[in-house]
Coordinates of C-alpha atoms in Angstrom, one line a residue:
Chain A
M1 CA -23.6 63.9 -5.0
E2 CA -23.3 60.2 -5.9
T3 CA -23.1 57.2 -3.6
D4 CA -23.6 53.5 -3.5
V5 CA -26.1 53.8 -0.6
L6 CA -28.1 56.7 0.8
I7 CA -29.5 56.1 4.3
V8 CA -32.3 58.5 5.4
G9 CA -32.4 58.7 9.2
G10 CA -29.6 58.5 11.7
G11 CA -31.4 56.6 14.6
P12 CA -30.4 53.2 15.8
A13 CA -31.5 51.4 12.6
G14 CA -29.9 53.9 10.2
L15 CA -26.6 53.9 12.2
T16 CA -26.5 50.1 12.4
A17 CA -27.0 49.8 8.6
A18 CA -24.4 52.5 8.0
C19 CA -21.8 50.7 10.0
R20 CA -22.4 47.3 8.4
L21 CA -22.4 48.7 4.9
A22 CA -19.2 50.9 5.3
E23 CA -17.5 47.9 7.0
G24 CA -18.5 45.8 4.0
G25 CA -16.9 48.2 1.6
A26 CA -19.9 50.3 0.4
K27 CA -19.8 54.1 -0.1
V28 CA -22.4 55.4 2.3
V29 CA -24.1 58.8 2.7
L30 CA -26.3 59.3 5.9
V31 CA -28.9 62.1 6.0
D32 CA -30.6 63.2 9.2
E33 CA -32.9 66.2 9.9
G34 CA -31.5 66.7 13.4
F35 CA -28.3 68.4 14.4
E36 CA -27.0 65.3 16.0
L37 CA -27.1 61.6 15.3
G38 CA -29.0 59.0 17.4
G39 CA -32.7 59.6 16.9
H40 CA -35.2 59.1 19.8
M41 CA -33.1 56.4 21.5
H42 CA -30.3 58.9 22.1
H43 CA -32.4 60.4 24.9
Q44 CA -33.5 57.2 26.7
S45 CA -31.9 57.2 30.1
A46 CA -33.7 53.9 30.9
V47 CA -32.0 50.5 30.2
V48 CA -32.9 49.2 26.8
R49 CA -34.8 46.0 27.0
S50 CA -34.6 43.5 24.2
L51 CA -31.1 44.1 22.9
P52 CA -29.8 41.0 21.2
D53 CA -27.8 38.6 23.4
S54 CA -24.5 39.8 22.0
Y55 CA -24.9 43.2 23.7
E56 CA -24.3 44.0 27.4
T57 CA -27.0 45.7 29.4
M58 CA -27.0 49.5 28.8
T59 CA -29.2 52.6 28.6
G60 CA -30.4 54.0 25.2
T61 CA -27.9 56.8 25.6
E62 CA -25.0 54.5 26.2
F63 CA -25.9 52.3 23.3
I64 CA -26.3 55.2 20.9
E65 CA -23.0 56.8 22.0
Q66 CA -21.2 53.6 21.3
L67 CA -22.9 53.3 17.9
I68 CA -22.0 56.9 17.0
G69 CA -18.4 56.2 17.9
R70 CA -18.4 53.3 15.4
V71 CA -19.9 55.5 12.7
N72 CA -17.4 58.3 13.3
A73 CA -14.5 55.9 13.0
L74 CA -15.7 54.8 9.5
E75 CA -15.7 56.6 6.3
I76 CA -19.4 57.6 6.2
R77 CA -20.5 60.9 4.8
Q78 CA -22.8 62.5 7.4
L79 CA -25.2 65.2 6.4
L80 CA -26.8 66.5 9.6
S81 CA -29.5 69.2 9.7
H82 CA -30.4 68.0 6.1
S83 CA -33.9 67.0 5.1
V84 CA -35.1 65.1 2.1
V85 CA -37.7 67.3 0.4
G86 CA -38.6 65.4 -2.7
V87 CA -37.7 63.0 -5.5
Y88 CA -36.5 64.1 -8.9
Q89 CA -37.9 62.4 -12.0
N90 CA -34.8 60.3 -12.5
G91 CA -35.2 58.9 -9.0
D92 CA -32.5 61.0 -7.3
L93 CA -33.5 62.3 -3.9
G94 CA -33.7 66.1 -3.4
V95 CA -31.9 67.1 -0.2
T96 CA -31.7 70.5 1.5
D97 CA -29.6 72.1 4.2
G98 CA -32.0 75.0 4.5
N99 CA -30.0 77.2 2.1
R100 CA -29.9 75.1 -1.1
T101 CA -31.3 72.0 -2.5
F102 CA -29.2 69.4 -4.3
P103 CA -29.8 65.9 -5.8
I104 CA -28.2 62.7 -4.3
S105 CA -27.9 59.9 -6.7
A106 CA -27.8 56.5 -5.0
G107 CA -27.9 53.0 -6.4
Q108 CA -29.6 51.8 -3.1
V109 CA -31.8 53.8 -0.8
I110 CA -32.5 52.8 2.8
L111 CA -35.4 54.5 4.6
A112 CA -34.7 54.5 8.3
T113 CA -37.1 57.4 9.1
G114 CA -38.3 56.0 12.4
A115 CA -41.7 56.4 13.9
A116 CA -43.6 59.5 15.3
E117 CA -45.7 59.7 18.4
D118 CA -49.4 59.9 17.7
A119 CA -51.4 62.9 18.9
A120 CA -54.7 62.5 20.8
L121 CA -57.9 64.5 20.3
F122 CA -59.4 66.3 23.3
P123 CA -60.7 69.8 23.8
G124 CA -57.6 72.0 24.4
W125 CA -55.0 69.7 23.0
T126 CA -53.5 72.5 21.0
F127 CA -52.6 74.6 24.1
P128 CA -49.0 75.4 25.1
G129 CA -48.2 72.9 27.9
V130 CA -49.8 70.0 26.0
M131 CA -47.0 67.9 24.4
T132 CA -46.1 64.4 23.6
L133 CA -44.6 62.3 26.3
G134 CA -41.5 61.8 24.1
A135 CA -41.1 65.6 23.9
A136 CA -41.1 65.8 27.7
Q137 CA -38.6 63.0 27.9
L138 CA -36.3 64.7 25.4
L139 CA -36.6 68.1 27.1
I140 CA -35.4 66.5 30.4
N141 CA -32.7 64.2 29.1
R142 CA -31.2 66.1 26.2
E143 CA -32.2 69.8 26.8
R144 CA -31.8 69.8 30.6
V145 CA -35.1 71.6 31.1
R146 CA -38.0 70.6 33.3
P147 CA -41.0 70.7 31.0
G148 CA -43.3 71.4 33.9
N149 CA -43.9 70.9 37.7
T150 CA -47.1 68.8 37.6
A151 CA -48.0 66.5 34.8
L152 CA -51.2 64.8 33.7
I153 CA -50.4 61.9 31.4
V154 CA -52.9 60.7 28.8
G155 CA -52.5 57.0 28.1
L156 CA -51.1 54.1 30.1
N157 CA -48.6 51.9 28.3
Q158 CA -45.0 50.7 28.5
F159 CA -43.6 54.1 27.5
T160 CA -45.7 55.8 30.2
L161 CA -44.1 53.6 32.9
E162 CA -40.6 54.4 31.6
V163 CA -41.1 58.2 31.6
A164 CA -43.0 58.1 34.9
D165 CA -39.8 56.8 36.5
L166 CA -37.9 59.7 34.9
F167 CA -40.4 62.3 36.1
S168 CA -40.1 61.0 39.7
K169 CA -36.3 61.3 39.5
E170 CA -36.6 64.8 38.2
N171 CA -39.2 65.9 40.8
V172 CA -41.9 66.4 38.2
S173 CA -45.0 65.2 40.0
I174 CA -47.7 63.2 38.2
A175 CA -51.2 64.4 39.1
G176 CA -52.7 61.3 37.4
I177 CA -52.8 59.1 34.4
I178 CA -55.9 59.3 32.3
E179 CA -56.7 56.1 30.4
E180 CA -59.6 55.8 28.0
R181 CA -59.8 52.0 28.3
D182 CA -61.5 50.0 31.0
R183 CA -59.3 48.7 33.8
S184 CA -59.7 45.1 32.6
A185 CA -58.1 46.0 29.2
V186 CA -54.8 47.1 30.8
P187 CA -52.2 44.5 31.9
E188 CA -52.1 44.0 35.7
E189 CA -48.3 44.3 35.7
W190 CA -48.5 48.0 34.5
I191 CA -51.2 48.8 37.1
A192 CA -49.1 47.2 39.8
R193 CA -46.1 49.3 38.9
I194 CA -48.1 52.5 38.8
H195 CA -49.6 51.7 42.2
E196 CA -46.1 51.2 43.6
E197 CA -45.3 54.7 42.6
R198 CA -48.5 56.0 44.2
I199 CA -49.7 57.6 40.9
P200 CA -53.5 57.8 40.6
V201 CA -54.8 56.2 37.4
Y202 CA -58.3 57.1 36.1
F203 CA -59.7 54.3 33.8
S204 CA -62.5 54.8 31.4
S205 CA -61.7 58.5 31.6
R206 CA -60.9 61.3 29.2
I207 CA -60.0 65.0 29.3
Q208 CA -63.1 67.2 28.9
A209 CA -61.4 70.6 28.9
V210 CA -58.1 72.3 29.4
L211 CA -58.2 75.5 31.4
G212 CA -55.7 78.3 31.7
N213 CA -54.7 81.8 30.5
G214 CA -53.1 80.9 27.2
E215 CA -51.3 77.9 28.6
V216 CA -52.2 74.8 30.6
E217 CA -53.1 75.4 34.3
K218 CA -55.9 73.0 35.0
A219 CA -57.8 70.2 33.3
I220 CA -61.3 68.9 33.8
I221 CA -61.5 65.1 33.4
Q222 CA -64.5 63.0 33.0
T223 CA -64.2 59.8 35.0
S224 CA -66.6 56.9 35.6
G225 CA -67.3 58.7 39.0
G226 CA -68.1 62.0 37.4
E227 CA -66.1 65.2 36.7
K228 CA -62.9 66.1 38.4
V229 CA -60.8 69.2 38.2
M230 CA -57.1 68.6 38.3
E231 CA -54.2 71.1 38.7
A232 CA -51.4 70.5 36.2
D233 CA -49.2 72.7 34.2
M234 CA -48.4 70.0 31.7
I235 CA -50.4 67.4 29.8
C236 CA -48.4 64.6 28.2
I237 CA -49.8 62.5 25.4
S238 CA -48.7 58.8 25.4
N239 CA -50.7 57.4 22.6
G240 CA -48.3 55.0 20.8
M241 CA -46.3 55.5 17.6
S242 CA -46.8 55.2 13.9
P243 CA -44.1 54.5 11.2
I244 CA -43.0 57.6 9.3
T245 CA -43.7 56.8 5.6
D246 CA -43.8 60.1 3.8
L247 CA -40.7 59.4 1.8
A248 CA -41.7 55.8 1.0
E249 CA -45.0 57.1 -0.3
L250 CA -43.2 59.7 -2.4
L251 CA -41.0 57.0 -3.9
T252 CA -44.3 55.2 -4.8
C253 CA -43.6 52.3 -2.4
E254 CA -46.8 50.3 -1.8
L255 CA -48.2 50.5 1.7
T256 CA -50.5 48.3 3.8
Y257 CA -52.4 49.0 7.0
N258 CA -51.4 47.0 10.0
E259 CA -52.5 48.0 13.5
S260 CA -49.9 45.8 15.4
L261 CA -47.1 47.4 13.4
G262 CA -48.3 50.9 14.1
G263 CA -50.6 51.7 11.1
Q264 CA -49.5 52.3 7.5
V265 CA -46.3 50.4 6.7
P266 CA -44.5 49.8 3.4
I267 CA -44.7 46.3 2.0
Y268 CA -41.3 44.6 1.9
N269 CA -39.6 41.3 1.2
E270 CA -37.2 39.1 3.2
G271 CA -34.4 41.7 2.6
F272 CA -36.6 44.6 3.7
E273 CA -36.7 45.8 0.1
T274 CA -40.0 47.6 -0.7
T275 CA -42.1 47.2 -3.8
V276 CA -39.8 49.7 -5.5
P277 CA -36.6 47.9 -6.4
S278 CA -33.4 49.0 -4.5
V279 CA -35.5 51.0 -1.9
F280 CA -35.3 49.5 1.5
V281 CA -37.1 50.3 4.8
I282 CA -35.8 49.4 8.2
G283 CA -36.3 50.1 11.9
N284 CA -39.5 51.5 13.3
A285 CA -40.3 52.8 9.8
A286 CA -40.8 49.1 8.8
G287 CA -43.2 48.6 11.7
V288 CA -42.9 49.8 15.3
T289 CA -40.9 47.2 17.2
C290 CA -38.5 46.7 20.1
A291 CA -35.0 48.0 20.2
G292 CA -33.4 44.6 19.3
G293 CA -35.9 44.1 16.5
L294 CA -35.1 47.4 14.8
L295 CA -31.4 46.7 14.9
L296 CA -31.9 43.3 13.3
T297 CA -34.0 44.7 10.5
A298 CA -31.1 47.0 9.7
E299 CA -28.7 44.1 9.7
I300 CA -30.9 42.1 7.3
A301 CA -31.3 45.0 4.9
A302 CA -27.5 45.7 5.0
N303 CA -26.8 42.1 4.2
Q304 CA -29.1 42.3 1.1
V305 CA -27.7 45.6 0.0
L306 CA -24.1 44.3 0.2
K307 CA -25.2 41.4 -2.0
N308 CA -26.8 43.8 -4.5
L309 CA -23.5 45.7 -4.6
S310 CA -21.6 42.4 -5.2
L311 CA -19.7 42.9 -2.0
R312 CA -21.1 39.7 -0.6
T313 CA -21.5 36.3 -2.3
R314 CA -24.9 34.7 -2.6
E315 CA -23.9 31.9 -0.2
E316 CA -22.7 34.3 2.4
Y317 CA -25.9 36.3 2.0
L318 CA -28.2 33.3 2.3
T319 CA -26.5 31.9 5.4
R320 CA -26.5 35.3 7.1
N321 CA -30.1 36.1 6.1
Q322 CA -31.3 32.9 7.6
S323 CA -29.5 33.4 11.0
L324 CA -30.6 37.0 11.2
W325 CA -34.2 36.2 10.6
E326 CA -34.0 33.5 13.2
E327 CA -32.6 36.0 15.7
L328 CA -35.3 38.5 14.7
R329 CA -38.0 36.0 15.3
K330 CA -36.6 35.1 18.7
T331 CA -36.1 38.8 19.8
E332 CA -39.6 39.9 18.6
N333 CA -41.3 36.9 20.1
Q334 CA -39.9 37.8 23.5
H335 CA -41.1 41.3 23.1
S336 CA -44.3 40.8 21.2
G337 CA -45.1 37.8 19.2
I338 CA -47.9 39.6 17.4
V339 CA -45.5 42.1 15.9
H340 CA -43.4 39.3 14.4
E341 CA -46.4 37.4 13.1
E342 CA -47.8 40.5 11.4
R343 CA -44.4 41.2 9.9
A344 CA -44.2 37.7 8.5
G345 CA -47.6 38.4 7.0
I346 CA -46.4 41.4 5.2
I347 CA -43.6 39.5 3.6
N348 CA -45.9 36.7 2.4
E349 CA -48.0 39.4 0.8
S350 CA -45.1 40.8 -1.1
V351 CA -43.9 37.4 -2.2
Q352 CA -47.3 36.7 -3.6
E353 CA -47.4 40.0 -5.4
N354 CA -44.0 39.3 -7.0
A355 CA -45.1 35.9 -8.0
Y356 CA -48.3 37.1 -9.7
G357 CA -47.4 40.6 -10.6
Chain B
M1 CA -66.8 65.3 22.0
D2 CA -67.5 69.0 21.4
K3 CA -67.6 69.5 17.6
S4 CA -65.7 72.7 17.8
V5 CA -62.5 70.8 18.8
I6 CA -59.7 71.6 16.3
V7 CA -58.4 68.5 14.6
C8 CA -56.0 70.0 12.0
K9 CA -53.8 72.3 14.1
C10 CA -52.1 74.2 11.2
E11 CA -55.2 75.1 9.2
E12 CA -57.5 75.0 12.2
V13 CA -60.2 72.7 10.9
N14 CA -62.6 71.4 13.6
I15 CA -64.6 68.2 13.9
D16 CA -67.8 70.0 12.7
E17 CA -66.2 71.1 9.5
I18 CA -64.8 67.7 8.7
E19 CA -68.2 66.1 9.4
T20 CA -69.9 68.7 7.2
A21 CA -67.5 67.7 4.4
L22 CA -68.4 64.1 4.9
K23 CA -72.1 65.0 4.8
T24 CA -71.7 66.5 1.4
G25 CA -70.1 63.3 0.1
A26 CA -66.5 63.3 1.1
R27 CA -65.2 59.8 1.9
H28 CA -61.4 59.9 2.3
F29 CA -58.9 62.3 3.8
D30 CA -58.1 63.9 0.4
D31 CA -61.8 64.7 -0.2
V32 CA -62.0 66.4 3.2
K33 CA -58.7 68.2 2.4
R34 CA -60.0 69.6 -0.9
L35 CA -63.1 70.9 0.8
T36 CA -61.7 72.3 4.0
R37 CA -57.8 72.8 3.6
C38 CA -57.5 70.2 6.4
G39 CA -53.9 68.8 6.3
M40 CA -52.6 71.5 3.9
G41 CA -50.7 73.7 6.4
P42 CA -47.0 73.7 7.2
C43 CA -47.0 70.2 8.8
Q44 CA -48.7 68.7 5.7
S45 CA -50.8 66.4 7.8
K46 CA -47.9 64.8 9.6
L47 CA -49.6 65.6 12.9
C48 CA -53.3 65.4 12.1
G49 CA -53.2 62.5 9.6
G50 CA -54.2 59.9 12.1
L51 CA -56.7 62.1 14.0
V52 CA -58.6 63.1 10.8
R53 CA -58.8 59.5 9.6
R54 CA -60.2 58.5 13.0
V55 CA -62.9 61.2 12.8
I56 CA -63.7 60.0 9.3
S57 CA -63.8 56.4 10.3
E58 CA -66.1 57.1 13.3
Y59 CA -68.4 59.2 11.3
R60 CA -68.6 56.7 8.4
N61 CA -68.6 53.8 10.9
V62 CA -65.9 51.9 9.0
S63 CA -62.5 50.7 10.2
I64 CA -59.6 53.2 10.0
S65 CA -57.8 50.9 7.5
E66 CA -60.6 51.7 5.0
V67 CA -60.0 55.4 5.2
E68 CA -57.3 56.3 2.6
P69 CA -54.4 58.4 4.0
P70 CA -53.7 61.7 2.4
K71 CA -51.5 61.6 -0.7
K72 CA -48.0 62.9 0.1
R73 CA -46.7 65.7 -2.1
M74 CA -43.4 67.5 -2.4
P75 CA -41.9 69.1 -0.6
I76 CA -42.3 66.6 2.2
S77 CA -40.5 68.7 4.8
M78 CA -40.6 72.5 5.3
I79 CA -38.3 74.4 3.0
R80 CA -37.9 78.0 2.1
L81 CA -38.7 78.8 -1.6
K82 CA -35.3 80.5 -1.8
A83 CA -33.6 77.2 -0.9
L84 CA -35.7 75.4 -3.5
A85 CA -35.1 77.9 -6.3
T86 CA -31.7 79.6 -6.0
D87 CA -29.5 76.8 -7.2
K88 CA -30.4 76.6 -10.9
E89 CA -27.8 74.0 -11.6
A90 CA -29.0 71.4 -9.0
T91 CA -32.6 72.4 -8.4
K92 CA -34.9 71.6 -11.3
V93 CA -37.9 73.1 -9.5
I94 CA -40.2 71.9 -12.1
S95 CA -39.7 68.3 -11.1
V96 CA -40.1 69.2 -7.4
F97 CA -43.5 70.8 -8.1
K98 CA -44.8 68.1 -10.5
E99 CA -48.3 67.1 -9.4
S100 CA -47.6 63.4 -9.8
V101 CA -44.5 61.4 -9.3
S102 CA -45.8 58.4 -11.2
G103 CA -43.0 59.0 -13.7
V104 CA -40.2 58.5 -11.1
S105 CA -38.0 55.6 -12.2
R106 CA -35.5 53.9 -9.9
S107 CA -34.1 51.2 -12.1
Chain C
M1 CA -23.6 62.3 25.7
V2 CA -25.5 65.5 25.8
S3 CA -24.6 68.4 23.6
V4 CA -26.1 70.8 26.2
Q5 CA -23.3 72.1 28.4
P6 CA -24.3 72.6 32.0
Q7 CA -21.8 75.4 32.8
A8 CA -21.7 77.4 29.5
Y9 CA -24.3 80.1 28.9
V10 CA -25.4 82.1 25.9
S11 CA -27.4 85.4 26.0
F12 CA -30.3 86.1 23.7
S13 CA -33.4 88.2 23.7
F14 CA -37.1 87.3 23.5
N15 CA -39.5 90.1 22.6
G16 CA -36.7 92.5 23.6
T17 CA -36.1 91.0 27.1
E18 CA -32.6 89.7 27.7
M19 CA -32.4 86.0 28.7
R20 CA -29.8 83.4 29.3
A21 CA -29.7 79.7 28.3
L22 CA -27.4 76.8 28.4
K23 CA -25.2 76.5 25.4
G24 CA -26.4 73.7 23.1
Q25 CA -30.1 74.0 24.0
T26 CA -32.7 74.3 21.2
I27 CA -34.4 77.7 20.9
A28 CA -37.6 76.1 22.2
A29 CA -35.9 74.6 25.3
A30 CA -34.0 77.8 26.0
L31 CA -37.3 79.7 26.0
L32 CA -39.0 77.1 28.2
A33 CA -36.1 77.3 30.7
N34 CA -36.9 81.0 30.9
G35 CA -40.6 80.3 31.6
I36 CA -41.8 81.0 28.1
R37 CA -44.3 78.3 27.0
K38 CA -46.4 80.3 24.6
L39 CA -44.2 80.6 21.5
G40 CA -46.7 82.1 19.1
V41 CA -50.2 82.1 17.8
S42 CA -52.1 80.1 15.2
R43 CA -52.5 81.6 11.7
K44 CA -56.3 81.8 11.6
L45 CA -57.9 81.9 15.1
R46 CA -54.8 83.3 16.7
Q47 CA -54.8 80.8 19.5
P48 CA -51.6 80.2 21.6
R49 CA -49.1 77.6 20.4
G50 CA -46.1 76.0 22.1
I51 CA -43.8 72.9 22.0
F52 CA -45.8 69.8 21.0
C53 CA -43.5 67.1 19.4
H54 CA -40.1 68.7 19.7
T55 CA -39.0 66.6 16.6
G56 CA -39.5 69.1 13.8
R57 CA -42.8 67.6 12.6
C58 CA -45.8 69.3 14.1
C59 CA -44.9 72.9 13.3
S60 CA -46.4 74.3 16.5
C61 CA -43.2 76.0 17.7
F62 CA -42.6 78.6 15.0
V63 CA -40.7 81.7 16.2
T64 CA -39.0 84.5 14.3
V65 CA -35.2 84.5 14.6
D66 CA -33.2 87.6 13.7
G67 CA -36.0 88.7 11.3
I68 CA -36.6 85.3 9.7
D69 CA -40.1 84.1 10.3
H70 CA -41.4 80.5 10.7
V71 CA -38.3 79.0 12.2
L72 CA -38.9 75.6 13.9
S73 CA -37.5 76.5 17.3
C74 CA -37.2 72.8 18.3
M75 CA -34.7 72.0 15.5
K76 CA -32.3 75.0 15.9
R77 CA -29.9 75.6 18.6
I78 CA -29.8 79.0 20.5
E79 CA -26.8 81.2 19.6
E80 CA -25.2 84.1 21.3
G81 CA -27.0 87.4 20.6
M82 CA -30.0 85.9 18.8
K83 CA -33.1 88.1 18.7
I84 CA -36.2 85.9 19.1
E85 CA -39.7 87.0 18.6
P86 CA -42.9 85.0 18.9
G87 CA -44.4 83.4 15.8
T88 CA -47.3 85.7 15.3
S89 CA -48.4 85.6 11.8
D90 CA -47.9 84.7 8.1
P91 CA -45.8 87.3 6.3
V92 CA -47.7 90.0 4.5
V93 CA -47.3 89.2 0.8
W94 CA -49.7 91.7 -0.8
R95 CA -48.4 95.0 -2.3
S96 CA -50.2 98.3 -2.2
G97 CA -52.2 98.6 -5.4
D98 CA -53.0 94.9 -5.5
G99 CA -56.4 95.5 -3.9
D100 CA -57.9 93.3 -1.3

């Protein structure tokens, strides 16, 4: 299969890039492992914060449905339930549908592989009933199944607050939130919101053991006030996200470690092109960020790819690149200034390397 | 934490086994991997990558950024050998199984 | 939005027991809806395993579907008449005469 652009990952970033590129006249193939488009955001029943000003207020689900509508109306080749398994020596990507494997030859490759939830280590974390908080959210919103009756949540952060709301709507009770950090290290705003919901939070605490007959029934937690046995049939881990970089690594893109961006991230330039020419990285795969931020990274890369394909003049490219970066700076600063600063740092790094390498 | 806690869920390697590997001279994820099979199961360290690096960084008392992540190898997602091997025309299995991809050219 | 259809059902079996699930659900979710949380056991210590990430990455939710082992139950939709068995082991690959 041959194409101008191959996009790996059909979440918000991949879909946004696909639309822009197809609208701009590029031939686009979009690959996603799942049986439907939309990625994690597809199952977010909460209102998406940080969408750029041009969008109205909507939930993740509404936003993604709109985007999928746009993709479906364009001539974009969609390969759902397809995974990239490797790279051929000539640089083609090896893609499988589970029955056969075939090469896709693409002039430009965009990695929009997203981020994965981090696991957390505690005795019993491998038991059935222990799952990521995102898995619990997806089971409720997409699969229409209650993942349990009573949950213990490990980790207090923005995502915990969002899913706690969902749990209370779905009558999943929350026995408590176990937070490793000291109370002073957690923003007061989060604590206030949790108190409003009357959910107990245990600071400076951790899970010491998970008990049950082959699945979660109870947990022993170690708190500053001693041990406590808690009844729960589900333990949800909310421990942040890390960019998915497997394919970038296989393509020999250089990576750097950056805690604020979620860990290992590919190094990229102002067009989100990695250290491997014509391979781009966008969305959460380019550093975990807010919803608005990940859409803008997709816009910036699409602009650059259209220029590479001679579908956009240099002048158009430059003007657009500048205004998109301005918008990205604004959006990410509202959400988290640190994320944007660190992102700018990565770009400086790559510029230096290009200059001296 | 109890040293018998499993870190790599696929190959069932616990903290004690990782620390034993570190005691014998392992420094990075790939060293531990060669000694214990840690990260070599079906998920290919997608799940335990961060956990193992944390155990290593705590044991060695260095920042996690100083612990090299495991080298990714093909195939990067689960695939049945039949799907990899049946289509002779399209699947040059040899390139998929090449130890190194340093020869990949995307120019 | 959701591909799961609230009124349409499919029948399948787990370990020989007949069950019913909503059309469009993943195999993992269909089993969970029937109270099955333990989907299989680990390969070495034979400890119970179930849904962990539900995104096809962690490989904790393996089941056998119509005789095919190691199917990621979170990435495949349930279909009418599927015979599901727990993910209990690696396939036996030795032949008689090969020795231990």
